[in-house]
Every structure is written in C-alpha cells, then in structure tokens.
Short mmCIF file of C-alpha atoms and ligand atoms in Angstrom, two decimals:
data_model
loop_
_atom_site.label_atom_id
_atom_site.label_comp_id
_atom_site.label_asym_id
_atom_site.label_seq_id
_atom_site.Cartn_x
_atom_site.Cartn_y
_atom_site.Cartn_z
CA MET P 1 12.50 -87.99 107.79
CA PRO P 2 10.50 -87.40 104.58
CA VAL P 3 11.31 -89.49 101.51
CA SER P 4 13.10 -87.07 99.21
CA ILE P 5 12.38 -87.45 95.51
CA ALA P 6 13.71 -85.52 92.54
CA VAL P 7 11.70 -85.63 89.33
CA ILE P 8 13.84 -84.49 86.44
CA GLY P 9 11.77 -82.86 83.73
CA ALA P 10 8.61 -80.80 84.27
CA GLY P 11 6.63 -81.99 81.27
CA PRO P 12 3.47 -84.12 81.39
CA SER P 13 5.24 -87.26 82.62
CA GLY P 14 7.03 -85.26 85.34
CA PHE P 15 3.80 -83.68 86.55
CA TYR P 16 1.75 -86.88 86.49
CA THR P 17 4.56 -88.54 88.44
CA ALA P 18 4.70 -85.74 91.01
CA ALA P 19 0.90 -85.91 91.44
CA ALA P 20 1.01 -89.69 91.92
CA LEU P 21 3.89 -89.42 94.40
CA ILE P 22 2.15 -86.97 96.71
CA LYS P 23 -0.88 -89.24 96.70
CA SER P 24 0.83 -92.55 97.31
CA VAL P 25 4.20 -92.01 99.02
CA ARG P 26 3.48 -91.00 102.57
CA ASP P 27 5.43 -88.01 103.85
CA CYS P 28 7.43 -87.43 100.66
CA GLN P 29 9.00 -84.23 99.40
CA VAL P 30 9.04 -83.87 95.62
CA ASP P 31 11.38 -81.51 93.79
CA MET P 32 10.94 -80.96 90.08
CA VAL P 33 14.16 -80.10 88.29
CA GLU P 34 13.64 -78.54 84.86
CA ALA P 35 16.16 -77.23 82.30
CA LEU P 36 13.98 -74.30 81.19
CA PRO P 37 12.56 -71.57 83.41
CA THR P 38 9.14 -72.51 82.01
CA PRO P 39 7.29 -75.67 83.08
CA PHE P 40 4.94 -78.06 81.20
CA GLY P 41 7.35 -79.46 78.57
CA LEU P 42 5.61 -80.44 75.36
CA VAL P 43 2.34 -78.87 76.53
CA ARG P 44 4.03 -75.51 76.07
CA GLY P 45 6.67 -76.36 73.47
CA GLY P 46 5.16 -79.24 71.47
CA VAL P 47 1.36 -79.01 71.38
CA ALA P 48 0.50 -76.84 68.39
CA PRO P 49 -0.03 -73.13 69.15
CA ASP P 50 -3.51 -73.23 67.56
CA HIS P 51 -4.64 -76.13 69.77
CA GLN P 52 -4.99 -74.13 72.97
CA SER P 53 -7.66 -76.38 74.48
CA THR P 54 -5.09 -79.22 74.68
CA LYS P 55 -2.90 -76.93 76.75
CA ALA P 56 -5.59 -76.51 79.44
CA VAL P 57 -4.12 -79.53 81.26
CA SER P 58 -1.36 -77.21 82.50
CA LYS P 59 -3.90 -75.83 85.02
CA ALA P 60 -3.98 -79.22 86.74
CA PHE P 61 -0.18 -79.38 86.59
CA ALA P 62 0.04 -75.95 88.23
CA LYS P 63 -2.08 -77.25 91.13
CA THR P 64 0.42 -80.05 91.64
CA ALA P 65 3.30 -77.57 91.55
CA ALA P 66 1.58 -75.45 94.19
CA HIS P 67 1.22 -78.41 96.57
CA GLU P 68 3.01 -77.83 99.87
CA ARG P 69 5.21 -80.90 99.38
CA VAL P 70 6.31 -79.96 95.86
CA ALA P 71 9.02 -77.49 94.82
CA TYR P 72 10.02 -76.40 91.33
CA PHE P 73 13.63 -75.81 90.35
CA GLY P 74 13.40 -74.28 86.86
CA CYS P 75 16.42 -73.25 84.79
CA VAL P 76 18.54 -76.05 86.26
CA ARG P 77 20.03 -78.27 83.57
CA LEU P 78 20.89 -81.90 84.29
CA GLY P 79 24.45 -82.67 83.23
CA GLN P 80 25.40 -79.01 83.21
CA ASP P 81 24.30 -77.44 86.50
CA VAL P 82 23.99 -80.67 88.42
CA SER P 83 24.85 -84.27 87.56
CA LEU P 84 22.68 -87.34 87.95
CA ALA P 85 25.23 -88.82 90.36
CA GLU P 86 24.95 -85.70 92.54
CA LEU P 87 21.16 -85.86 92.56
CA ARG P 88 21.24 -89.54 93.43
CA GLY P 89 23.56 -88.73 96.31
CA ILE P 90 21.15 -86.12 97.66
CA TYR P 91 17.73 -87.75 97.03
CA ASP P 92 16.26 -91.07 98.12
CA ALA P 93 14.76 -91.48 94.64
CA VAL P 94 15.34 -89.82 91.28
CA VAL P 95 12.79 -90.07 88.46
CA LEU P 96 13.87 -89.41 84.89
CA ALA P 97 10.95 -87.74 83.11
CA LEU P 98 13.08 -86.33 80.33
CA GLY P 99 10.92 -87.10 77.32
CA ALA P 100 12.39 -87.64 73.87
CA PRO P 101 13.58 -84.22 72.75
CA LEU P 102 15.68 -85.23 69.73
CA ASP P 103 14.63 -86.02 66.18
CA ARG P 104 14.89 -89.55 64.89
CA GLU P 105 17.46 -89.23 62.13
CA LEU P 106 16.33 -89.14 58.49
CA ALA P 107 19.02 -91.58 57.38
CA ILE P 108 19.04 -90.91 53.64
CA PRO P 109 21.64 -89.17 51.45
CA GLY P 110 21.28 -85.40 51.72
CA GLY P 111 19.48 -85.64 55.06
CA GLY P 112 21.91 -83.10 56.52
CA LYS P 113 21.46 -80.37 53.88
CA LEU P 114 20.52 -76.81 54.76
CA GLY P 115 16.76 -76.59 54.75
CA VAL P 116 16.17 -79.98 56.39
CA HIS P 117 14.77 -79.33 59.86
CA GLY P 118 13.53 -82.21 61.99
CA ALA P 119 10.13 -81.72 63.62
CA ALA P 120 11.57 -81.50 67.15
CA ALA P 121 13.54 -78.43 66.11
CA PHE P 122 10.92 -76.99 63.75
CA VAL P 123 8.02 -77.38 66.18
CA GLY P 124 10.25 -75.98 68.95
CA TRP P 125 10.98 -72.97 66.74
CA TYR P 126 7.36 -72.10 65.99
CA ASN P 127 6.42 -72.79 69.61
CA GLY P 128 8.96 -70.37 71.04
CA HIS P 129 11.23 -72.96 72.68
CA PRO P 130 14.41 -71.05 73.67
CA ASP P 131 16.70 -73.86 72.40
CA PHE P 132 15.38 -73.31 68.86
CA ALA P 133 14.86 -69.53 68.83
CA ASP P 134 17.74 -69.16 66.38
CA LEU P 135 16.80 -71.98 64.00
CA ASN P 136 15.79 -69.38 61.44
CA PRO P 137 14.40 -71.76 58.79
CA ASP P 138 14.31 -70.31 55.29
CA LEU P 139 10.61 -70.26 54.40
CA ASN P 140 11.14 -68.39 51.16
CA VAL P 141 9.98 -71.52 49.36
CA GLU P 142 6.98 -72.57 47.30
CA ARG P 143 6.77 -76.20 48.35
CA VAL P 144 7.50 -77.85 51.71
CA CYS P 145 7.77 -81.62 52.14
CA VAL P 146 6.75 -82.92 55.55
CA ILE P 147 7.81 -86.55 55.94
CA GLY P 148 5.74 -88.87 58.13
CA ASN P 149 2.09 -89.75 58.64
CA GLY P 150 1.73 -89.05 62.36
CA ASN P 151 0.02 -86.24 64.24
CA VAL P 152 3.20 -84.19 64.42
CA ALA P 153 3.33 -84.10 60.60
CA LEU P 154 -0.26 -82.81 60.58
CA ASP P 155 0.58 -80.12 63.15
CA VAL P 156 3.55 -78.88 61.13
CA ALA P 157 1.62 -78.85 57.86
CA ARG P 158 -1.39 -77.07 59.35
CA VAL P 159 0.65 -74.37 61.09
CA LEU P 160 2.43 -73.68 57.78
CA VAL P 161 -0.78 -73.14 55.80
CA LYS P 162 -3.14 -71.44 58.25
CA THR P 163 -3.64 -67.72 57.71
CA ALA P 164 -2.70 -65.01 60.20
CA ALA P 165 -6.42 -64.61 60.97
CA GLU P 166 -6.76 -68.33 61.67
CA MET P 167 -3.76 -68.14 64.02
CA ALA P 168 -4.91 -64.96 65.78
CA SER P 169 -6.16 -66.86 68.82
CA SER P 170 -2.98 -68.93 69.04
CA ASP P 171 0.27 -68.20 70.85
CA LEU P 172 2.42 -68.47 67.72
CA PRO P 173 5.40 -66.24 68.56
CA ASP P 174 6.03 -63.12 66.49
CA HIS P 175 9.24 -64.40 64.86
CA ALA P 176 7.45 -67.50 63.55
CA ALA P 177 4.27 -65.65 62.57
CA GLY P 178 6.32 -63.14 60.55
CA ALA P 179 8.23 -65.87 58.72
CA ILE P 180 5.26 -68.17 58.08
CA HIS P 181 2.68 -65.58 57.06
CA GLY P 182 5.14 -63.75 54.83
CA ALA P 183 6.24 -66.95 53.05
CA PRO P 184 5.31 -67.71 49.44
CA ILE P 185 4.38 -71.33 50.29
CA GLN P 186 1.91 -72.75 47.74
CA GLU P 187 1.97 -76.39 48.68
CA VAL P 188 2.78 -78.59 51.62
CA ALA P 189 3.23 -82.24 50.68
CA ILE P 190 2.72 -84.78 53.47
CA ILE P 191 4.75 -87.84 52.56
CA GLY P 192 3.76 -91.30 53.83
CA ARG P 193 5.88 -94.35 53.07
CA ARG P 194 2.81 -96.54 53.56
CA GLY P 195 -0.86 -96.06 52.67
CA PRO P 196 -3.83 -94.06 53.99
CA LEU P 197 -4.99 -96.94 56.19
CA GLN P 198 -1.61 -97.12 57.93
CA ALA P 199 -1.48 -93.39 58.69
CA LYS P 200 -1.50 -92.60 62.42
CA PHE P 201 -3.45 -89.34 62.09
CA ALA P 202 -6.12 -88.69 64.71
CA ASN P 203 -9.34 -88.17 62.75
CA LYS P 204 -10.25 -84.94 64.52
CA GLU P 205 -6.95 -83.36 63.44
CA LEU P 206 -7.20 -84.79 59.92
CA SER P 207 -10.78 -83.55 59.46
CA GLU P 208 -9.81 -80.08 60.67
CA LEU P 209 -7.84 -79.65 57.44
CA GLY P 210 -11.08 -79.74 55.44
CA GLY P 211 -12.13 -76.36 56.85
CA LEU P 212 -9.02 -74.25 56.31
CA ALA P 213 -9.56 -70.74 54.99
CA ASP P 214 -6.82 -70.51 52.41
CA CYS P 215 -5.77 -74.10 51.75
CA VAL P 216 -7.38 -77.16 50.21
CA PRO P 217 -6.43 -80.68 51.35
CA LEU P 218 -5.97 -83.15 48.50
CA ALA P 219 -5.53 -86.90 48.21
CA ASP P 220 -5.20 -89.06 45.12
CA ALA P 221 -8.28 -91.27 44.67
CA LYS P 222 -6.03 -93.98 43.16
CA ASP P 223 -4.33 -94.40 46.55
CA LEU P 224 -7.58 -94.97 48.41
CA PRO P 225 -8.80 -98.57 48.81
CA ASP P 226 -12.47 -99.52 48.59
CA GLY P 227 -12.61 -100.44 52.26
CA VAL P 228 -10.67 -101.42 55.34
CA THR P 229 -9.70 -105.09 55.30
CA GLY P 230 -7.16 -107.34 56.98
CA PRO P 231 -6.41 -108.24 60.57
CA MET P 232 -6.28 -105.30 63.00
CA SER P 233 -7.71 -104.26 66.33
CA GLU P 234 -11.23 -102.86 66.43
CA ARG P 235 -9.83 -99.48 67.49
CA THR P 236 -7.39 -99.37 64.55
CA ARG P 237 -10.16 -100.41 62.16
CA ARG P 238 -12.48 -97.65 63.36
CA LEU P 239 -9.73 -95.04 62.94
CA ALA P 240 -8.79 -96.36 59.49
CA GLU P 241 -12.43 -96.25 58.38
CA LYS P 242 -12.92 -92.71 59.60
CA ASN P 243 -9.69 -91.54 58.02
CA LEU P 244 -10.52 -93.26 54.73
CA LYS P 245 -13.85 -91.42 54.63
CA THR P 246 -12.04 -88.13 55.29
CA PHE P 247 -9.45 -88.84 52.57
CA ARG P 248 -12.28 -89.62 50.12
CA GLY P 249 -13.60 -86.15 50.84
CA PHE P 250 -10.14 -84.69 50.19
CA ALA P 251 -9.86 -86.63 46.90
CA ALA P 252 -13.07 -84.98 45.71
CA ARG P 253 -11.83 -81.44 46.38
CA ASN P 254 -10.77 -79.12 43.59
CA PRO P 255 -7.13 -77.93 43.79
CA ALA P 256 -8.19 -74.51 42.51
CA GLU P 257 -10.60 -73.94 45.42
CA ARG P 258 -8.01 -72.20 47.54
CA ARG P 259 -4.68 -70.43 47.12
CA LYS P 260 -2.67 -73.19 48.85
CA ARG P 261 -2.65 -76.96 48.72
CA LEU P 262 -1.96 -79.57 51.33
CA ARG P 263 -1.31 -82.73 49.36
CA PHE P 264 -1.16 -86.21 50.87
CA ARG P 265 1.29 -88.42 48.97
CA PHE P 266 1.03 -92.04 50.04
CA TYR P 267 3.21 -95.03 49.14
CA ALA P 268 6.16 -92.65 48.76
CA MET P 269 9.46 -93.53 50.45
CA PRO P 270 12.07 -90.75 50.70
CA LEU P 271 15.27 -91.89 48.98
CA GLU P 272 17.41 -88.75 48.81
CA VAL P 273 17.29 -85.04 49.56
CA LEU P 274 18.35 -83.34 46.34
CA GLY P 275 20.31 -80.13 45.82
CA GLY P 276 23.72 -78.61 46.52
CA ASP P 277 24.35 -77.33 50.05
CA ARG P 278 20.68 -76.43 50.26
CA VAL P 279 17.55 -78.52 49.66
CA GLU P 280 16.15 -78.32 46.14
CA GLY P 281 13.96 -81.40 46.12
CA LEU P 282 13.13 -84.81 47.45
CA ARG P 283 13.52 -88.09 45.53
CA LEU P 284 10.75 -90.53 46.36
CA GLU P 285 10.29 -94.18 45.50
CA ARG P 286 6.84 -95.59 44.99
CA THR P 287 6.17 -98.41 47.46
CA CYS P 288 3.78 -101.29 47.83
CA LEU P 289 2.91 -103.05 51.06
CA ARG P 290 4.13 -106.52 51.87
CA GLU P 291 2.98 -107.88 55.23
CA GLY P 292 2.32 -104.31 56.27
CA ARG P 293 5.82 -103.10 55.38
CA ALA P 294 6.67 -100.55 52.69
CA ILE P 295 8.71 -102.14 49.89
CA GLY P 296 10.24 -100.05 47.11
CA THR P 297 8.96 -100.79 43.59
CA GLY P 298 11.89 -99.15 41.77
CA GLU P 299 9.66 -96.39 40.35
CA THR P 300 11.02 -93.02 41.47
CA MET P 301 9.93 -89.40 41.17
CA ASP P 302 11.55 -86.09 42.14
CA LEU P 303 9.53 -83.45 43.93
CA ALA P 304 10.95 -79.92 43.90
CA CYS P 305 10.86 -78.28 47.33
CA GLY P 306 12.87 -75.83 49.40
CA LEU P 307 12.20 -77.12 52.90
CA VAL P 308 12.00 -80.66 54.24
CA VAL P 309 10.61 -81.36 57.71
CA PRO P 310 11.04 -84.99 58.75
CA ALA P 311 8.32 -85.70 61.36
CA ILE P 312 9.30 -89.34 61.70
CA GLY P 313 9.40 -89.66 65.47
CA TYR P 314 11.58 -88.60 68.35
CA ARG P 315 14.34 -90.13 70.45
CA MET P 316 15.71 -89.44 73.89
CA ALA P 317 18.99 -87.70 74.62
CA PRO P 318 21.63 -89.89 76.27
CA VAL P 319 22.23 -89.24 79.97
CA GLU P 320 25.48 -90.21 81.65
CA GLY P 321 25.02 -93.20 83.90
CA VAL P 322 21.66 -94.23 82.41
CA PRO P 323 21.38 -97.51 80.49
CA ILE P 324 19.60 -97.05 77.16
CA ASP P 325 18.32 -100.11 75.32
CA ALA P 326 19.98 -100.16 71.90
CA GLU P 327 16.96 -101.69 70.21
CA THR P 328 14.13 -99.63 71.65
CA GLY P 329 16.09 -96.42 72.32
CA VAL P 330 14.50 -95.99 75.77
CA VAL P 331 15.86 -96.30 79.29
CA ARG P 332 16.15 -99.95 80.30
CA ASN P 333 13.55 -100.39 83.03
CA ARG P 334 11.03 -102.74 84.55
CA ASN P 335 7.69 -101.05 85.11
CA GLY P 336 9.46 -97.73 85.58
CA ARG P 337 12.23 -99.00 87.88
CA VAL P 338 15.74 -98.74 86.42
CA GLU P 339 17.26 -99.87 89.72
CA PRO P 340 16.31 -99.08 93.32
CA GLY P 341 16.68 -95.32 93.68
CA LEU P 342 16.42 -94.58 89.93
CA TYR P 343 13.16 -94.57 87.95
CA VAL P 344 11.83 -93.47 84.58
CA ALA P 345 8.48 -92.29 83.25
CA GLY P 346 6.92 -91.06 80.01
CA TRP P 347 8.57 -91.16 76.61
CA ALA P 348 12.00 -91.92 78.14
CA LYS P 349 10.39 -95.09 79.52
CA ARG P 350 8.18 -96.32 76.68
CA GLY P 351 9.15 -94.39 73.55
CA PRO P 352 7.65 -91.35 71.83
CA LEU P 353 4.05 -92.54 71.51
CA GLY P 354 0.70 -91.66 72.98
CA VAL P 355 -1.10 -88.53 74.06
CA ILE P 356 -0.56 -86.37 77.15
CA GLY P 357 -2.89 -88.45 79.33
CA THR P 358 -0.98 -91.66 78.49
CA ASN P 359 1.67 -90.45 80.93
CA LYS P 360 -0.67 -90.74 83.89
CA SER P 361 -0.29 -94.48 84.31
CA ASP P 362 3.52 -94.13 84.06
CA GLY P 363 3.39 -91.77 87.02
CA ASP P 364 1.20 -94.21 88.97
CA ASP P 365 3.62 -97.08 88.21
CA VAL P 366 6.67 -95.14 89.32
CA ALA P 367 4.98 -93.92 92.50
CA ALA P 368 4.07 -97.52 93.37
CA GLN P 369 7.69 -98.64 92.84
CA ILE P 370 9.07 -95.79 94.93
CA ALA P 371 6.56 -96.45 97.70
CA GLN P 372 7.88 -100.03 97.77
CA ASP P 373 11.61 -99.17 97.62
CA ALA P 374 12.00 -95.97 99.56
CA GLY P 375 11.57 -97.16 103.15
CA GLN P 376 12.01 -94.42 105.68
CA GLY P 377 13.93 -91.99 103.51
CA GLY P 378 17.00 -90.42 105.01
CA LYS P 379 18.70 -88.36 102.31
CA PRO P 380 18.46 -84.58 102.72
CA GLY P 381 16.89 -83.72 99.34
CA ARG P 382 15.76 -80.12 98.91
CA SER P 383 18.02 -78.36 101.40
CA ALA P 384 21.08 -80.08 99.90
CA LEU P 385 20.08 -79.18 96.33
CA GLU P 386 19.56 -75.55 97.31
CA ALA P 387 22.97 -75.49 99.00
CA LEU P 388 24.63 -77.11 95.98
CA LEU P 389 23.07 -74.65 93.52
CA ARG P 390 23.84 -71.65 95.71
CA GLY P 391 27.43 -72.85 96.07
CA ARG P 392 27.73 -72.89 92.27
CA GLY P 393 26.10 -69.51 91.84
CA ILE P 394 23.23 -71.07 89.89
CA ARG P 395 20.01 -69.13 89.96
CA TRP P 396 16.90 -71.24 89.81
CA VAL P 397 13.37 -70.26 88.96
CA ALA P 398 10.76 -71.21 91.57
CA PHE P 399 7.15 -71.86 90.61
CA ARG P 400 6.03 -68.45 91.87
CA ASP P 401 8.74 -66.93 89.62
CA TRP P 402 7.28 -68.80 86.67
CA GLN P 403 3.86 -67.44 87.63
CA ARG P 404 5.28 -63.92 87.26
CA ILE P 405 6.72 -64.80 83.84
CA ASP P 406 3.33 -66.31 82.94
CA ALA P 407 1.49 -63.18 84.05
CA ALA P 408 3.85 -60.97 82.00
CA GLU P 409 3.27 -63.13 78.90
CA ILE P 410 -0.49 -62.95 79.36
CA ALA P 411 -0.38 -59.19 79.93
CA ALA P 412 1.59 -58.73 76.68
CA ALA P 413 -0.79 -60.86 74.58
CA PRO P 414 -2.03 -59.38 71.30
CA PRO P 415 -5.84 -59.08 71.12
CA ALA P 416 -7.45 -62.57 70.87
CA ALA P 417 -4.17 -64.38 71.70
CA PRO P 418 -3.72 -66.14 75.05
CA ARG P 419 -0.17 -64.84 75.58
CA ARG P 420 2.92 -63.47 73.89
CA LYS P 421 5.67 -65.98 74.70
CA PHE P 422 9.14 -65.01 75.76
CA VAL P 423 11.49 -67.01 73.58
CA ARG P 424 14.77 -66.04 75.24
CA ILE P 425 15.71 -67.23 78.72
CA ASN P 426 17.32 -63.86 79.51
CA ASP P 427 14.06 -62.05 78.73
CA MET P 428 12.23 -64.37 81.12
CA LEU P 429 14.78 -63.79 83.87
CA GLU P 430 14.71 -60.03 83.34
CA ILE P 431 11.04 -59.99 84.34
CA LEU P 432 12.10 -61.40 87.70
CA ASP P 433 14.78 -58.79 88.36
P1 NAP Q 1 4.25 -91.26 64.99
O1 NAP Q 1 2.80 -91.20 65.28
O2 NAP Q 1 5.01 -92.44 65.46
O3 NAP Q 1 4.44 -91.10 63.41
C1 NAP Q 1 5.68 -91.21 62.81
C2 NAP Q 1 5.50 -91.32 61.31
O4 NAP Q 1 6.80 -91.28 60.70
C3 NAP Q 1 4.85 -92.64 60.86
O5 NAP Q 1 3.95 -92.36 59.81
C4 NAP Q 1 6.05 -93.45 60.33
O6 NAP Q 1 5.71 -94.33 59.29
C5 NAP Q 1 6.90 -92.33 59.77
N1 NAP Q 1 8.30 -92.71 59.62
C6 NAP Q 1 9.14 -93.18 60.57
N2 NAP Q 1 10.37 -93.37 60.06
C7 NAP Q 1 10.30 -93.02 58.76
C8 NAP Q 1 11.23 -92.98 57.70
N3 NAP Q 1 12.50 -93.36 57.89
N4 NAP Q 1 10.82 -92.55 56.49
C9 NAP Q 1 9.54 -92.17 56.28
N5 NAP Q 1 8.60 -92.17 57.24
C10 NAP Q 1 8.98 -92.59 58.47
O7 NAP Q 1 5.04 -90.01 65.61
P2 NAP Q 1 4.75 -88.46 65.77
O8 NAP Q 1 3.91 -87.92 64.69
O9 NAP Q 1 6.08 -87.88 66.02
O10 NAP Q 1 3.90 -88.37 67.10
C11 NAP Q 1 4.43 -88.78 68.37
C12 NAP Q 1 3.29 -89.05 69.33
O11 NAP Q 1 2.68 -87.83 69.73
C13 NAP Q 1 2.19 -89.90 68.69
O12 NAP Q 1 1.70 -90.82 69.61
C14 NAP Q 1 1.15 -88.87 68.34
O13 NAP Q 1 -0.16 -89.38 68.25
C15 NAP Q 1 1.30 -87.87 69.49
N6 NAP Q 1 0.76 -86.56 69.09
C16 NAP Q 1 -0.57 -86.38 69.21
C17 NAP Q 1 -1.12 -85.19 68.78
C18 NAP Q 1 -2.61 -85.00 68.90
O14 NAP Q 1 -3.29 -85.84 69.46
N7 NAP Q 1 -3.15 -83.94 68.37
C19 NAP Q 1 -0.34 -84.18 68.23
C20 NAP Q 1 1.03 -84.42 68.10
C21 NAP Q 1 1.57 -85.63 68.54
P3 NAP Q 1 5.41 -95.89 59.58
O15 NAP Q 1 4.06 -95.93 60.21
O16 NAP Q 1 5.48 -96.50 58.25
O17 NAP Q 1 6.49 -96.35 60.54
#
C-alpha cells in the first residue's frame, strides 16, 4: 500500500515538500490540495508582476506536479470543501503548507479607515489574486504612505510609480494597470520606524529604484550615518554597507529630476491614521534607537496622504484543530512535525521570512519526518478524496486543467507581456467547459 500524503497549499513550500517527498518517501502518493484553481501561491500572487525572472521557479514546480505520483486538486478549499479532520482520516500524513496570507495588523488609531489596505490585500489586488479582485483601492490620491522597510514595501512602492511602458513586460492585470497608471500619484513615502541600516531591503531591489523612468528616489542625508558600526553578522554588515551606499546616492538626487518622488522617511513611527471615514494623513513620531529598538522622541509630524499600505509583515490564518503558538504566530511544531500524521512547512512553520528557496529545507525536513513516521501506509488517500469531493458535487481543477488555463492566459497576453491573468475563478473555470 503506498503511503498517502496530502500537502495542503500549492505555493513554494507545498511544491518543495512534494518534491522532497517523492525523492525520500518510498512508494508514496502525494496529493496537493489548493484553494485556488491556479498553483504556485506567492510566486503567482505575491512576487511582483515586473519581476518575472523570479517566477521562473514555477517551471520546476510544474515538473513536480507532472510526476506520476503527484496529483493536483485545485479549487478545493480547506475548511469549506473538506475539513482537516476529514483529510487526516483519509491520508497517512497531512502537510500544512498554507503560508501566511493575512496582514499583520497595524494596531494604531485609525488603522481601519477606508483607504488603509494591508500589503497582503494590496499586492493580491495588483497581482490578480481572485480573493482581492474587488478590493478597488481609491488611487485618486497624490501621496501614498507605505509603512515598513522590507522587500514587500519596496515592491508596492515600485509598482505604484513605474510607468505603463516600464510595466509592459509584466503581467500586471488590466484592472490594476488602469487604476495605477491613471492615478495622480506624485509621491510614495516609504516609512521606516528604524534607520537605514536596519532596513531589510535587498540591495538589488533597492538599487533598481535609482533607474526608474518617471520617479526619483530620495533619502534625507541627515538620516544617513557615516558608516556601519556595532555588533552584527558579517552578512548583515555587508547588506547595511551596500544599502547605505545606495541611500547616499538617493540623498544626492534632485527632487525635480522626475515627475514623481519615492521618499524614504526613516526614524518615523506611525502613531495614527488621520481623517474622517477615509484616510487623510498619517501622524508620525520621530524615533531614536535604543539597543536597536525604535523609541519615540515625542516630536511628531503629520503627512497628508490618501492611501496607506502597511507592509509590516504577514500572519497565518487559523485552522481548526491546529495549535498556533501565541507568541510566534506559527503552527507549534518540532522540525516540521506537529504530531505524527500532521506536519507543517514554509511560513506556517517558521513565520513570514525568507525567499522562495528558503522553503526547500522545510520540505526536506518534513519529508524526513514523514519517512520516519509513516511506516507501511494503509489509508486510501486519493481515491477517497475523489469520492468525497464527487459526493459533495465539488469540482476540482487537475494540473492538466490548470495547464489549459495557463495556455489561455498566455495566448491572451498583450504584446511584450507574458500573460493576461484571469482574476475571477469563474472565468478560469469557463475555459475548461
Ligand atoms: P519584513 O522583511 O519582515 O519587513 C517588515 C517591515 O515592517 C520591517 O521593516 C519592520 O520594522 C516593519 N514593521 C513591522 N511592524 C511594524 C509596525 N507596527 N510599525 C511600523 N513598521 C513595522 O517583511 P516583508 O517585507 O513583508 O517581507 C516578507 C519576506 O518576504 C521577507 O523575508 C522578504 O525578504 C521576502 N520578500 C523578498 C522579496 C525579494 O527578494 N525581492 C520580495 C518580497 C518579499 P522592524 O525591522 O523595525 O521590525
């Protein structure tokens, strides 16, 4: 009897796990259960539409999906179409590879006003994720404040200021392109509660901002230290030094060089979102660093803006029957094992940090645990899931179905673009009918 394994979530951690399982668990059958018809998770819905080369990893994932021991069950939502308890009853092992799809809350007064859109939702919207197709952010604004100094903040800021020509070779969906390129945005402020040396920006992404066609990146020379000092790892020091050099270049730029500005504001802690029902500004408090932490100095300033995008990290969605550690916000686990029969990988295991490839070792860990625990198998797996879904009248999308959706998107691509994404699940399913 093969060992039957369900991997829930077909993003990077799901695919790396599936690949590791077929390598290291002899005679296993791996079924990937995914809420959307489309696979690849954040590679499709998170990685910025103008960073197509990062999306190339989906070719390797597609090879895994095409493996004879792997099946894809797209458009099957955990907790709605099938419960975790049911999957655990059917499969010898269940791996949660659910990522961290929710925004960490911006817990300041006014954080719930109209015009505050967390990065998970905002990025999902401009990436054509069906769950956010109706977000409809009002971009009829002159200034946007993006909160956070991580790579997601850079993605959001860059996508908002690039021109239509610069985005021509991207897969930015039409609804987002129309809204962004028709918007009167003059300035995007990137707000960091700490300093330039503490920013988590990858230098490649930061440097890219120096070459934008219609936008000049700016930093305040007063915020830039003379050098990188203090205890830190060699890797952190090298990044801080590179970023400092890049910020020095930004500080020397002339705001009048381009039509738009992308302004880094460091040592600025968000205190309150201002306005009535709708955002009208952001109150910031100047900070200083004490033992690496941002401490308010009492000096405040108000920055007028019409849109606030907190890009301050993600969190996982609770799943019935899964223990989440209150402190870390991730599934309680030891090396990927929650308990025998239940495992976790990726951001649900270790928090929303790291790049796509970081998930590979999670997959290897989980596969090793399952190889140890699973024994001879015995649960029916795939045939039982198919029977359960059929019995409920739930239509699932197989990988070859996705390949037809994929081909239709590619065929509909505007010149220079890789694809024109479907953003509605019904439109995807219609292709299959
Ligand atoms: P991140 O790297 O953890 O950055 C989060 C930022 O939010 C930090 O600057 C943090 O400041 C700030 N923050 C947190 N809470 C805050 C608050 N209450 N008020 C103000 N600021 C707050 O997270 P991310 O940008 O969401 O990225 C997630 C992961 O995906 C990262 O590992 C990232 O590198 C990766 N990613 C990579 C790429 C790429 O390689 N191109 C693209 C996108 C994402 P403190 O540092 O002060 O806590």
